PDB file of C-alpha atoms in Angstrom:
ATOM      1  CA  UNK Q 290      17.902  20.300  16.456  1.00 39.00           C
ATOM      2  CA  UNK Q 291      19.297  20.361  12.949  1.00 40.00           C
ATOM      3  CA  UNK Q 292      17.119  19.702   9.917  1.00 41.00           C
ATOM      4  CA  UNK Q 293      19.252  16.705   9.035  1.00 39.00           C
ATOM      5  CA  UNK Q 294      18.626  13.360  10.759  1.00 38.00           C
ATOM      6  CA  UNK Q 295      21.782  11.208  10.845  1.00 37.00           C
ATOM      7  CA  UNK Q 296      23.007  12.723   7.514  1.00 45.00           C
ATOM      8  CA  UNK Q 297      20.398  10.770   5.554  1.00 64.00           C
ATOM      9  CA  UNK Q 298      16.827  11.939   6.047  1.00 77.00           C
ATOM     10  CA  UNK Q 299      15.984  15.645   6.181  1.00 81.00           C
ATOM     11  CA  UNK Q 300      13.454  16.807   8.717  1.00 85.00           C
ATOM     12  CA  UNK Q 301      10.319  18.583   7.514  1.00 83.00           C
ATOM     13  CA  UNK Q 302      10.796  21.353  10.070  1.00 84.00           C
ATOM     14  CA  UNK Q 303      12.802  22.373  13.123  1.00 88.00           C
ATOM     15  CA  UNK Q 304      12.150  21.212  16.677  1.00 87.00           C
ATOM     16  CA  UNK Q 305      13.161  23.384  19.633  1.00 87.00           C
ATOM     17  CA  UNK Q 306      13.935  21.588  22.938  1.00 87.00           C
ATOM     18  CA  UNK Q 307      11.912  23.830  25.242  1.00 87.00           C
ATOM     19  CA  UNK Q 308      10.081  22.969  28.443  1.00 86.00           C
ATOM     20  CA  UNK Q 309       9.802  19.492  29.924  1.00 88.00           C
ATOM     21  CA  UNK Q 310      11.776  16.745  28.193  1.00 87.00           C
ATOM     22  CA  UNK Q 311       8.748  14.444  27.839  1.00 85.00           C
ATOM     23  CA  UNK Q 312       7.029  17.115  25.714  1.00 89.00           C
ATOM     24  CA  UNK Q 313       9.805  18.222  23.370  1.00 90.00           C
ATOM     25  CA  UNK Q 314      11.132  14.674  22.974  1.00 90.00           C
ATOM     26  CA  UNK Q 315       7.633  13.633  21.881  1.00 89.00           C
ATOM     27  CA  UNK Q 316       7.801  16.449  19.312  1.00 90.00           C
ATOM     28  CA  UNK Q 317      11.132  15.071  18.090  1.00 90.00           C
ATOM     29  CA  UNK Q 318       9.574  11.616  17.677  1.00 90.00           C
ATOM     30  CA  UNK Q 319       6.575  13.079  15.838  1.00 90.00           C
ATOM     31  CA  UNK Q 320       8.834  15.076  13.495  1.00 90.00           C
ATOM     32  CA  UNK Q 321      10.934  11.957  12.826  1.00 91.00           C
ATOM     33  CA  UNK Q 322       7.853  10.027  11.711  1.00 91.00           C
ATOM     34  CA  UNK Q 323       6.505  12.910   9.646  1.00 91.00           C
ATOM     35  CA  UNK Q 324       9.864  13.300   7.910  1.00 91.00           C
ATOM     36  CA  UNK Q 325      10.193   9.595   7.112  1.00 92.00           C
ATOM     37  CA  UNK Q 326       6.654   9.590   5.717  1.00 92.00           C
ATOM     38  CA  UNK Q 327       7.318  12.701   3.603  1.00 91.00           C
ATOM     39  CA  UNK Q 328      10.507  11.191   2.202  1.00 92.00           C
ATOM     40  CA  UNK Q 329       8.654   7.980   1.386  1.00 93.00           C
ATOM     41  CA  UNK Q 330       6.011   9.876  -0.571  1.00 92.00           C
ATOM     42  CA  UNK Q 331       8.596  11.922  -2.474  1.00 92.00           C
ATOM     43  CA  UNK Q 332      10.588   8.786  -3.286  1.00 94.00           C
ATOM     44  CA  UNK Q 333       7.482   6.990  -4.605  1.00 94.00           C
ATOM     45  CA  UNK Q 334       6.863   9.890  -6.993  1.00 93.00           C
ATOM     46  CA  UNK Q 335      10.540   9.995  -8.006  1.00 93.00           C
ATOM     47  CA  UNK Q 336      10.528   6.243  -8.731  1.00 93.00           C
ATOM     48  CA  UNK Q 337       7.786   6.700 -11.315  1.00 91.00           C
ATOM     49  CA  UNK Q 338       9.534   9.638 -12.993  1.00 91.00           C
ATOM     50  CA  UNK Q 339      13.191   8.564 -13.161  1.00 89.00           C
ATOM     51  CA  UNK Q 340      15.352   5.616 -14.122  1.00 91.00           C
ATOM     52  CA  UNK Q 341      15.514   3.005 -11.339  1.00 91.00           C
ATOM     53  CA  UNK Q 342      19.320   2.754 -11.493  1.00 89.00           C
ATOM     54  CA  UNK Q 343      19.595   6.463 -10.713  1.00 89.00           C
ATOM     55  CA  UNK Q 344      16.745   6.418  -8.214  1.00 92.00           C
ATOM     56  CA  UNK Q 345      18.458   3.895  -5.902  1.00 91.00           C
ATOM     57  CA  UNK Q 346      21.428   6.239  -5.487  1.00 89.00           C
ATOM     58  CA  UNK Q 347      19.384   9.327  -4.648  1.00 88.00           C
ATOM     59  CA  UNK Q 348      17.565   8.228  -1.487  1.00 91.00           C
ATOM     60  CA  UNK Q 349      18.306   6.939   2.010  1.00 90.00           C
ATOM     61  CA  UNK Q 350      18.467   3.165   2.510  1.00 90.00           C
ATOM     62  CA  UNK Q 351      15.284   2.803   4.570  1.00 92.00           C
ATOM     63  CA  UNK Q 352      13.317   4.906   2.051  1.00 93.00           C
ATOM     64  CA  UNK Q 353      14.609   2.832  -0.884  1.00 94.00           C
ATOM     65  CA  UNK Q 354      13.551  -0.458   0.715  1.00 95.00           C
ATOM     66  CA  UNK Q 355      10.086   0.775   1.674  1.00 94.00           C
ATOM     67  CA  UNK Q 356       9.373   2.331  -1.717  1.00 95.00           C
ATOM     68  CA  UNK Q 357      10.720  -0.743  -3.545  1.00 95.00           C
ATOM     69  CA  UNK Q 358       8.354  -2.990  -1.585  1.00 96.00           C
ATOM     70  CA  UNK Q 359       5.385  -0.710  -2.334  1.00 96.00           C
ATOM     71  CA  UNK Q 360       6.007  -0.947  -6.079  1.00 96.00           C
ATOM     72  CA  UNK Q 361       6.697  -4.691  -5.891  1.00 96.00           C
ATOM     73  CA  UNK Q 362       3.320  -5.274  -4.213  1.00 96.00           C
ATOM     74  CA  UNK Q 363       1.387  -3.118  -6.695  1.00 96.00           C
ATOM     75  CA  UNK Q 364       3.175  -4.471  -9.774  1.00 95.00           C
ATOM     76  CA  UNK Q 365       2.713  -8.069  -8.603  1.00 96.00           C
ATOM     77  CA  UNK Q 366      -1.036  -7.561  -8.248  1.00 95.00           C
ATOM     78  CA  UNK Q 367      -1.124  -5.982 -11.703  1.00 95.00           C
ATOM     79  CA  UNK Q 368       0.746  -8.989 -13.123  1.00 95.00           C
ATOM     80  CA  UNK Q 369      -1.640 -11.424 -11.379  1.00 95.00           C
ATOM     81  CA  UNK Q 370      -4.694  -9.649 -12.826  1.00 94.00           C
ATOM     82  CA  UNK Q 371      -3.088  -9.597 -16.287  1.00 93.00           C
ATOM     83  CA  UNK Q 372      -2.005 -13.270 -15.970  1.00 91.00           C
ATOM     84  CA  UNK Q 373       1.572 -12.187 -16.752  1.00 91.00           C
ATOM     85  CA  UNK Q 374       3.628 -13.435 -13.790  1.00 94.00           C
ATOM     86  CA  UNK Q 375       6.281 -14.863 -16.111  1.00 94.00           C
ATOM     87  CA  UNK Q 376       6.718 -11.464 -17.735  1.00 94.00           C
ATOM     88  CA  UNK Q 377       7.015  -9.730 -14.379  1.00 95.00           C
ATOM     89  CA  UNK Q 378       9.519 -12.369 -13.233  1.00 95.00           C
ATOM     90  CA  UNK Q 379      11.692 -11.445 -16.224  1.00 95.00           C
ATOM     91  CA  UNK Q 380      11.332  -7.748 -15.365  1.00 95.00           C
ATOM     92  CA  UNK Q 381      12.501  -8.368 -11.787  1.00 95.00           C
ATOM     93  CA  UNK Q 382      15.437 -10.411 -13.094  1.00 94.00           C
ATOM     94  CA  UNK Q 383      16.503  -7.506 -15.315  1.00 94.00           C
ATOM     95  CA  UNK Q 384      16.194  -5.080 -12.393  1.00 93.00           C
ATOM     96  CA  UNK Q 385      18.458  -7.339 -10.314  1.00 93.00           C
ATOM     97  CA  UNK Q 386      21.040  -7.394 -13.102  1.00 92.00           C
ATOM     98  CA  UNK Q 387      20.961  -3.586 -13.247  1.00 91.00           C
ATOM     99  CA  UNK Q 388      21.572  -3.270  -9.502  1.00 91.00           C
ATOM    100  CA  UNK Q 389      24.390  -5.842  -9.523  1.00 89.00           C
ATOM    101  CA  UNK Q 390      26.009  -3.793 -12.297  1.00 89.00           C
ATOM    102  CA  UNK Q 391      25.820  -0.741 -10.039  1.00 90.00           C
ATOM    103  CA  UNK Q 392      27.514  -2.614  -7.194  1.00 88.00           C
ATOM    104  CA  UNK Q 393      30.656  -3.025  -9.307  1.00 88.00           C
ATOM    105  CA  UNK Q 394      30.996   0.745  -9.720  1.00 87.00           C
ATOM    106  CA  UNK Q 395      32.647   3.158  -7.263  1.00 89.00           C
ATOM    107  CA  UNK Q 396      30.134   3.820  -4.469  1.00 87.00           C
ATOM    108  CA  UNK Q 397      30.098   5.324  -1.007  1.00 88.00           C
ATOM    109  CA  UNK Q 398      29.794   2.968   1.957  1.00 88.00           C
ATOM    110  CA  UNK Q 399      26.214   4.150   2.544  1.00 88.00           C
ATOM    111  CA  UNK Q 400      25.214   3.458  -1.066  1.00 88.00           C
ATOM    112  CA  UNK Q 401      26.839   0.029  -1.019  1.00 90.00           C
ATOM    113  CA  UNK Q 402      24.979  -0.928   2.159  1.00 90.00           C
ATOM    114  CA  UNK Q 403      21.679   0.288   0.655  1.00 91.00           C
ATOM    115  CA  UNK Q 404      22.206  -1.732  -2.525  1.00 93.00           C
ATOM    116  CA  UNK Q 405      23.143  -4.841  -0.533  1.00 92.00           C
ATOM    117  CA  UNK Q 406      19.868  -4.715   1.399  1.00 93.00           C
ATOM    118  CA  UNK Q 407      17.927  -3.939  -1.786  1.00 94.00           C
ATOM    119  CA  UNK Q 408      19.372  -6.963  -3.586  1.00 94.00           C
ATOM    120  CA  UNK Q 409      18.490  -9.185  -0.612  1.00 94.00           C
ATOM    121  CA  UNK Q 410      14.815  -8.155  -0.775  1.00 94.00           C
ATOM    122  CA  UNK Q 411      14.681  -8.146  -4.583  1.00 94.00           C
ATOM    123  CA  UNK Q 412      15.958 -11.724  -4.760  1.00 95.00           C
ATOM    124  CA  UNK Q 413      13.198 -12.788  -2.382  1.00 95.00           C
ATOM    125  CA  UNK Q 414      10.644 -10.831  -4.411  1.00 94.00           C
ATOM    126  CA  UNK Q 415      11.728 -12.548  -7.624  1.00 95.00           C
ATOM    127  CA  UNK Q 416      11.553 -15.993  -5.965  1.00 95.00           C
ATOM    128  CA  UNK Q 417       8.053 -15.234  -4.649  1.00 95.00           C
ATOM    129  CA  UNK Q 418       6.865 -14.374  -8.167  1.00 96.00           C
ATOM    130  CA  UNK Q 419       8.334 -17.623  -9.476  1.00 95.00           C
ATOM    131  CA  UNK Q 420       6.523 -19.618  -6.778  1.00 94.00           C
ATOM    132  CA  UNK Q 421       3.247 -17.782  -7.448  1.00 94.00           C
ATOM    133  CA  UNK Q 422       3.541 -18.671 -11.126  1.00 93.00           C
ATOM    134  CA  UNK Q 423       4.228 -22.334 -10.324  1.00 93.00           C
ATOM    135  CA  UNK Q 424       1.260 -22.399  -7.916  1.00 93.00           C
ATOM    136  CA  UNK Q 425      -0.987 -21.067 -10.657  1.00 92.00           C
ATOM    137  CA  UNK Q 426      -2.162 -17.981  -8.764  1.00 92.00           C
ATOM    138  CA  UNK Q 427      -4.946 -16.273 -10.736  1.00 92.00           C
ATOM    139  CA  UNK Q 428      -6.449 -13.844  -8.201  1.00 92.00           C
ATOM    140  CA  UNK Q 429      -5.011 -11.397  -5.689  1.00 92.00           C
ATOM    141  CA  UNK Q 430      -7.197 -13.024  -3.026  1.00 92.00           C
ATOM    142  CA  UNK Q 431      -5.433 -16.415  -3.398  1.00 94.00           C
ATOM    143  CA  UNK Q 432      -3.702 -17.470  -0.172  1.00 94.00           C
ATOM    144  CA  UNK Q 433      -0.242 -17.826  -1.766  1.00 94.00           C
ATOM    145  CA  UNK Q 434      -0.251 -14.086  -2.459  1.00 95.00           C
ATOM    146  CA  UNK Q 435      -2.278 -12.975   0.582  1.00 94.00           C
ATOM    147  CA  UNK Q 436       0.252 -14.718   2.862  1.00 94.00           C
ATOM    148  CA  UNK Q 437       3.054 -12.416   1.653  1.00 94.00           C
ATOM    149  CA  UNK Q 438       4.036  -9.288   3.592  1.00 94.00           C
ATOM    150  CA  UNK Q 439       2.760  -6.561   1.257  1.00 95.00           C
ATOM    151  CA  UNK Q 440       3.222  -2.777   1.281  1.00 96.00           C
ATOM    152  CA  UNK Q 441       0.667  -0.205   0.051  1.00 95.00           C
ATOM    153  CA  UNK Q 442       0.768   3.592  -0.192  1.00 94.00           C
ATOM    154  CA  UNK Q 443      -2.721   4.751   0.793  1.00 89.00           C
ATOM    155  CA  UNK Q 444      -4.722   7.607   2.245  1.00 85.00           C
ATOM    156  CA  UNK Q 445      -4.288   8.061   5.990  1.00 77.00           C
ATOM    157  CA  UNK Q 446      -6.358   9.592   8.747  1.00 71.00           C
ATOM    158  CA  UNK Q 447      -3.350   9.856  11.076  1.00 67.00           C
ATOM    159  CA  UNK Q 448      -2.625  13.440  12.130  1.00 57.00           C
ATOM    160  CA  UNK Q 449       1.179  13.160  12.053  1.00 57.00           C
ATOM    161  CA  UNK Q 450       1.665  11.119   8.887  1.00 58.00           C
ATOM    162  CA  UNK Q 451       0.211  13.448   6.251  1.00 66.00           C
ATOM    163  CA  UNK Q 452      -2.616  12.707   3.795  1.00 79.00           C
ATOM    164  CA  UNK Q 453      -1.019   9.395   2.718  1.00 85.00           C
ATOM    165  CA  UNK Q 454       1.218   6.789   4.340  1.00 90.00           C
ATOM    166  CA  UNK Q 455       2.438   3.221   3.946  1.00 92.00           C
ATOM    167  CA  UNK Q 456       0.430   0.256   5.205  1.00 94.00           C
ATOM    168  CA  UNK Q 457       1.578  -3.350   5.568  1.00 95.00           C
ATOM    169  CA  UNK Q 458      -0.822  -6.236   5.014  1.00 95.00           C
ATOM    170  CA  UNK Q 459      -0.506  -9.974   5.502  1.00 94.00           C
ATOM    171  CA  UNK Q 460      -3.593 -12.191   5.161  1.00 91.00           C
ATOM    172  CA  UNK Q 461      -6.302 -10.370   7.173  1.00 90.00           C
ATOM    173  CA  UNK Q 462      -3.942  -8.242   9.243  1.00 93.00           C
ATOM    174  CA  UNK Q 463      -3.170  -4.611   8.442  1.00 94.00           C
ATOM    175  CA  UNK Q 464      -0.511  -2.430  10.096  1.00 93.00           C
ATOM    176  CA  UNK Q 465       0.573   1.147   9.583  1.00 92.00           C
ATOM    177  CA  UNK Q 466       4.266   1.513   8.689  1.00 93.00           C
ATOM    178  CA  UNK Q 467       5.919   2.673  11.911  1.00 91.00           C
ATOM    179  CA  UNK Q 468       8.108   5.400  10.308  1.00 91.00           C
ATOM    180  CA  UNK Q 469      10.748   4.835  13.007  1.00 91.00           C
ATOM    181  CA  UNK Q 470      14.139   5.991  11.724  1.00 90.00           C
ATOM    182  CA  UNK Q 471      16.246   2.813  11.636  1.00 89.00           C
ATOM    183  CA  UNK Q 472      19.303   4.030   9.758  1.00 86.00           C
ATOM    184  CA  UNK Q 473      20.940   2.296   6.834  1.00 88.00           C
ATOM    185  CA  UNK Q 474      21.203  -1.360   7.843  1.00 88.00           C
ATOM    186  CA  UNK Q 475      21.415  -4.727   6.143  1.00 89.00           C
ATOM    187  CA  UNK Q 476      18.384  -6.999   5.921  1.00 91.00           C
ATOM    188  CA  UNK Q 477      18.080 -10.698   6.677  1.00 91.00           C
ATOM    189  CA  UNK Q 478      17.926 -13.173   3.804  1.00 91.00           C
ATOM    190  CA  UNK Q 479      14.250 -14.192   3.638  1.00 89.00           C
ATOM    191  CA  UNK Q 480      13.665 -17.941   3.443  1.00 88.00           C
ATOM    192  CA  UNK Q 481      10.347 -19.864   3.351  1.00 87.00           C
ATOM    193  CA  UNK Q 482      10.746 -20.445   7.105  1.00 88.00           C
ATOM    194  CA  UNK Q 483      11.189 -16.704   7.634  1.00 90.00           C
ATOM    195  CA  UNK Q 484       7.960 -16.101   5.727  1.00 91.00           C
ATOM    196  CA  UNK Q 485       6.086 -18.541   7.966  1.00 92.00           C
ATOM    197  CA  UNK Q 486       7.450 -16.887  11.102  1.00 92.00           C
ATOM    198  CA  UNK Q 487       6.389 -13.473   9.782  1.00 94.00           C
ATOM    199  CA  UNK Q 488       2.921 -14.867   9.073  1.00 94.00           C
ATOM    200  CA  UNK Q 489       2.641 -16.249  12.615  1.00 94.00           C
ATOM    201  CA  UNK Q 490       3.895 -13.082  14.320  1.00 95.00           C
ATOM    202  CA  UNK Q 491       1.771 -10.674  12.272  1.00 95.00           C
ATOM    203  CA  UNK Q 492      -1.239 -12.915  12.998  1.00 95.00           C
ATOM    204  CA  UNK Q 493      -0.491 -12.598  16.711  1.00 95.00           C
ATOM    205  CA  UNK Q 494       0.024  -8.829  16.484  1.00 94.00           C
ATOM    206  CA  UNK Q 495      -3.250  -8.508  14.604  1.00 93.00           C
ATOM    207  CA  UNK Q 496      -5.006 -10.018  17.627  1.00 94.00           C
ATOM    208  CA  UNK Q 497      -3.065  -7.801  20.080  1.00 93.00           C
ATOM    209  CA  UNK Q 498      -1.020 -10.794  21.240  1.00 92.00           C
ATOM    210  CA  UNK Q 499       2.711 -11.544  21.400  1.00 89.00           C
ATOM    211  CA  UNK Q 500       4.845 -14.265  19.866  1.00 89.00           C
ATOM    212  CA  UNK Q 501       7.372 -16.654  21.380  1.00 87.00           C
ATOM    213  CA  UNK Q 502       9.719 -18.211  18.786  1.00 87.00           C
ATOM    214  CA  UNK Q 503      11.147 -21.425  20.248  1.00 88.00           C
ATOM    215  CA  UNK Q 504      14.070 -23.564  19.153  1.00 88.00           C
ATOM    216  CA  UNK Q 505      17.788 -24.287  19.620  1.00 91.00           C
ATOM    217  CA  UNK Q 506      20.298 -21.489  20.083  1.00 88.00           C
ATOM    218  CA  UNK Q 507      21.766 -19.898  16.981  1.00 88.00           C
ATOM    219  CA  UNK Q 508      18.932 -20.732  14.590  1.00 88.00           C
ATOM    220  CA  UNK Q 509      17.878 -17.119  13.991  1.00 89.00           C
ATOM    221  CA  UNK Q 510      14.894 -16.545  16.282  1.00 90.00           C
ATOM    222  CA  UNK Q 511      16.114 -13.176  17.518  1.00 91.00           C
ATOM    223  CA  UNK Q 512      17.382 -11.967  14.127  1.00 93.00           C
ATOM    224  CA  UNK Q 513      14.119 -12.933  12.431  1.00 93.00           C
ATOM    225  CA  UNK Q 514      12.108 -10.990  15.000  1.00 93.00           C
ATOM    226  CA  UNK Q 515      14.421  -7.991  14.617  1.00 94.00           C
ATOM    227  CA  UNK Q 516      14.097  -8.151  10.831  1.00 94.00           C
ATOM    228  CA  UNK Q 517      10.297  -8.129  11.050  1.00 95.00           C
ATOM    229  CA  UNK Q 518      10.616  -5.005  13.205  1.00 94.00           C
ATOM    230  CA  UNK Q 519      12.746  -3.445  10.448  1.00 94.00           C
ATOM    231  CA  UNK Q 520      10.127  -4.394   7.856  1.00 95.00           C
ATOM    232  CA  UNK Q 521       7.452  -2.669   9.969  1.00 95.00           C
ATOM    233  CA  UNK Q 522       9.765   0.273  10.835  1.00 93.00           C
ATOM    234  CA  UNK Q 523       9.378  -0.197  14.555  1.00 92.00           C
ATOM    235  CA  UNK Q 524      12.101  -0.005  17.174  1.00 87.00           C
ATOM    236  CA  UNK Q 525      13.210  -3.394  18.491  1.00 88.00           C
ATOM    237  CA  UNK Q 526      15.200  -3.740  21.711  1.00 83.00           C
ATOM    238  CA  UNK Q 527      16.753  -7.081  22.647  1.00 83.00           C
ATOM    239  CA  UNK Q 528      17.764  -7.924  26.213  1.00 79.00           C
ATOM    240  CA  UNK Q 529      18.825 -11.111  27.950  1.00 77.00           C
ATOM    241  CA  UNK Q 530      16.519 -12.563  30.641  1.00 77.00           C
ATOM    242  CA  UNK Q 531      19.121 -14.091  32.924  1.00 79.00           C
ATOM    243  CA  UNK Q 532      18.613 -15.996  36.150  1.00 82.00           C
ATOM    244  CA  UNK Q 533      19.737 -13.072  38.262  1.00 83.00           C
ATOM    245  CA  UNK Q 534      16.856 -10.830  37.158  1.00 86.00           C
ATOM    246  CA  UNK Q 535      14.633  -9.619  39.974  1.00 88.00           C
ATOM    247  CA  UNK Q 536      11.562  -7.385  40.176  1.00 91.00           C
ATOM    248  CA  UNK Q 537      13.726  -4.244  40.417  1.00 90.00           C
ATOM    249  CA  UNK Q 538      15.490  -4.990  37.126  1.00 87.00           C
ATOM    250  CA  UNK Q 539      12.193  -5.864  35.437  1.00 87.00           C
ATOM    251  CA  UNK Q 540      10.783  -2.574  36.726  1.00 90.00           C
ATOM    252  CA  UNK Q 541      13.673  -0.718  35.086  1.00 86.00           C
ATOM    253  CA  UNK Q 542      12.904  -2.388  31.763  1.00 81.00           C
ATOM    254  CA  UNK Q 543       9.262  -1.346  31.987  1.00 84.00           C
ATOM    255  CA  UNK Q 544      10.217   2.213  32.914  1.00 85.00           C
ATOM    256  CA  UNK Q 545      12.414   2.341  29.818  1.00 74.00           C
ATOM    257  CA  UNK Q 546       9.591   1.059  27.645  1.00 73.00           C
TER     258      UNK Q 546
END
């Protein structure tokens, strides 16, 4: 296996496909997660040391989005403690203007896709700060902030993730970032309804339960669930439960899982 994963994220080491497939394929999965976690840590350090406009062009799309959300969460909490949400809102607005300036310049297709997803999340982040300011949030424990999907770079006890890794929190629920390589994909525009669905599904996951979004066709149930999986860096497989499904077909699904 080459040290390069889909031309974007370099592996930390080599993996040799020897022996039974269930063993070496597990090693491939472990190396994928280690590599994503290493890249995330390096990108977080690079963000603090370099100009943001240059930083967004130097890293893979998934790494950019994860690192951006980590800094947004930390900087928002700093602004709440300093009672300076208006100032941070202006900072986010300036960052958005910088990225939109970059979009007008000659870019590769990969860079343009990364910036498109980044702008989508940054717009939501700016709107959240505006709403927090209007709601008069004074503490990081206030529900308006606790209800947001937040990212933190913290120490980890996991053997494959290194000394530190990313954690996601929403209200009382905490999840480790899955570090599944998802490629460079676009992200869904986050609306207030999307936020409420995220809150419901993460609450269910926190209690080891599942969720069942219900509603008319074409309203975004599937895409919202898939986007939450992207936010958590976990693989999401969608299949259609048709009338012709029998126990044999269901058994095949479970074998695949």
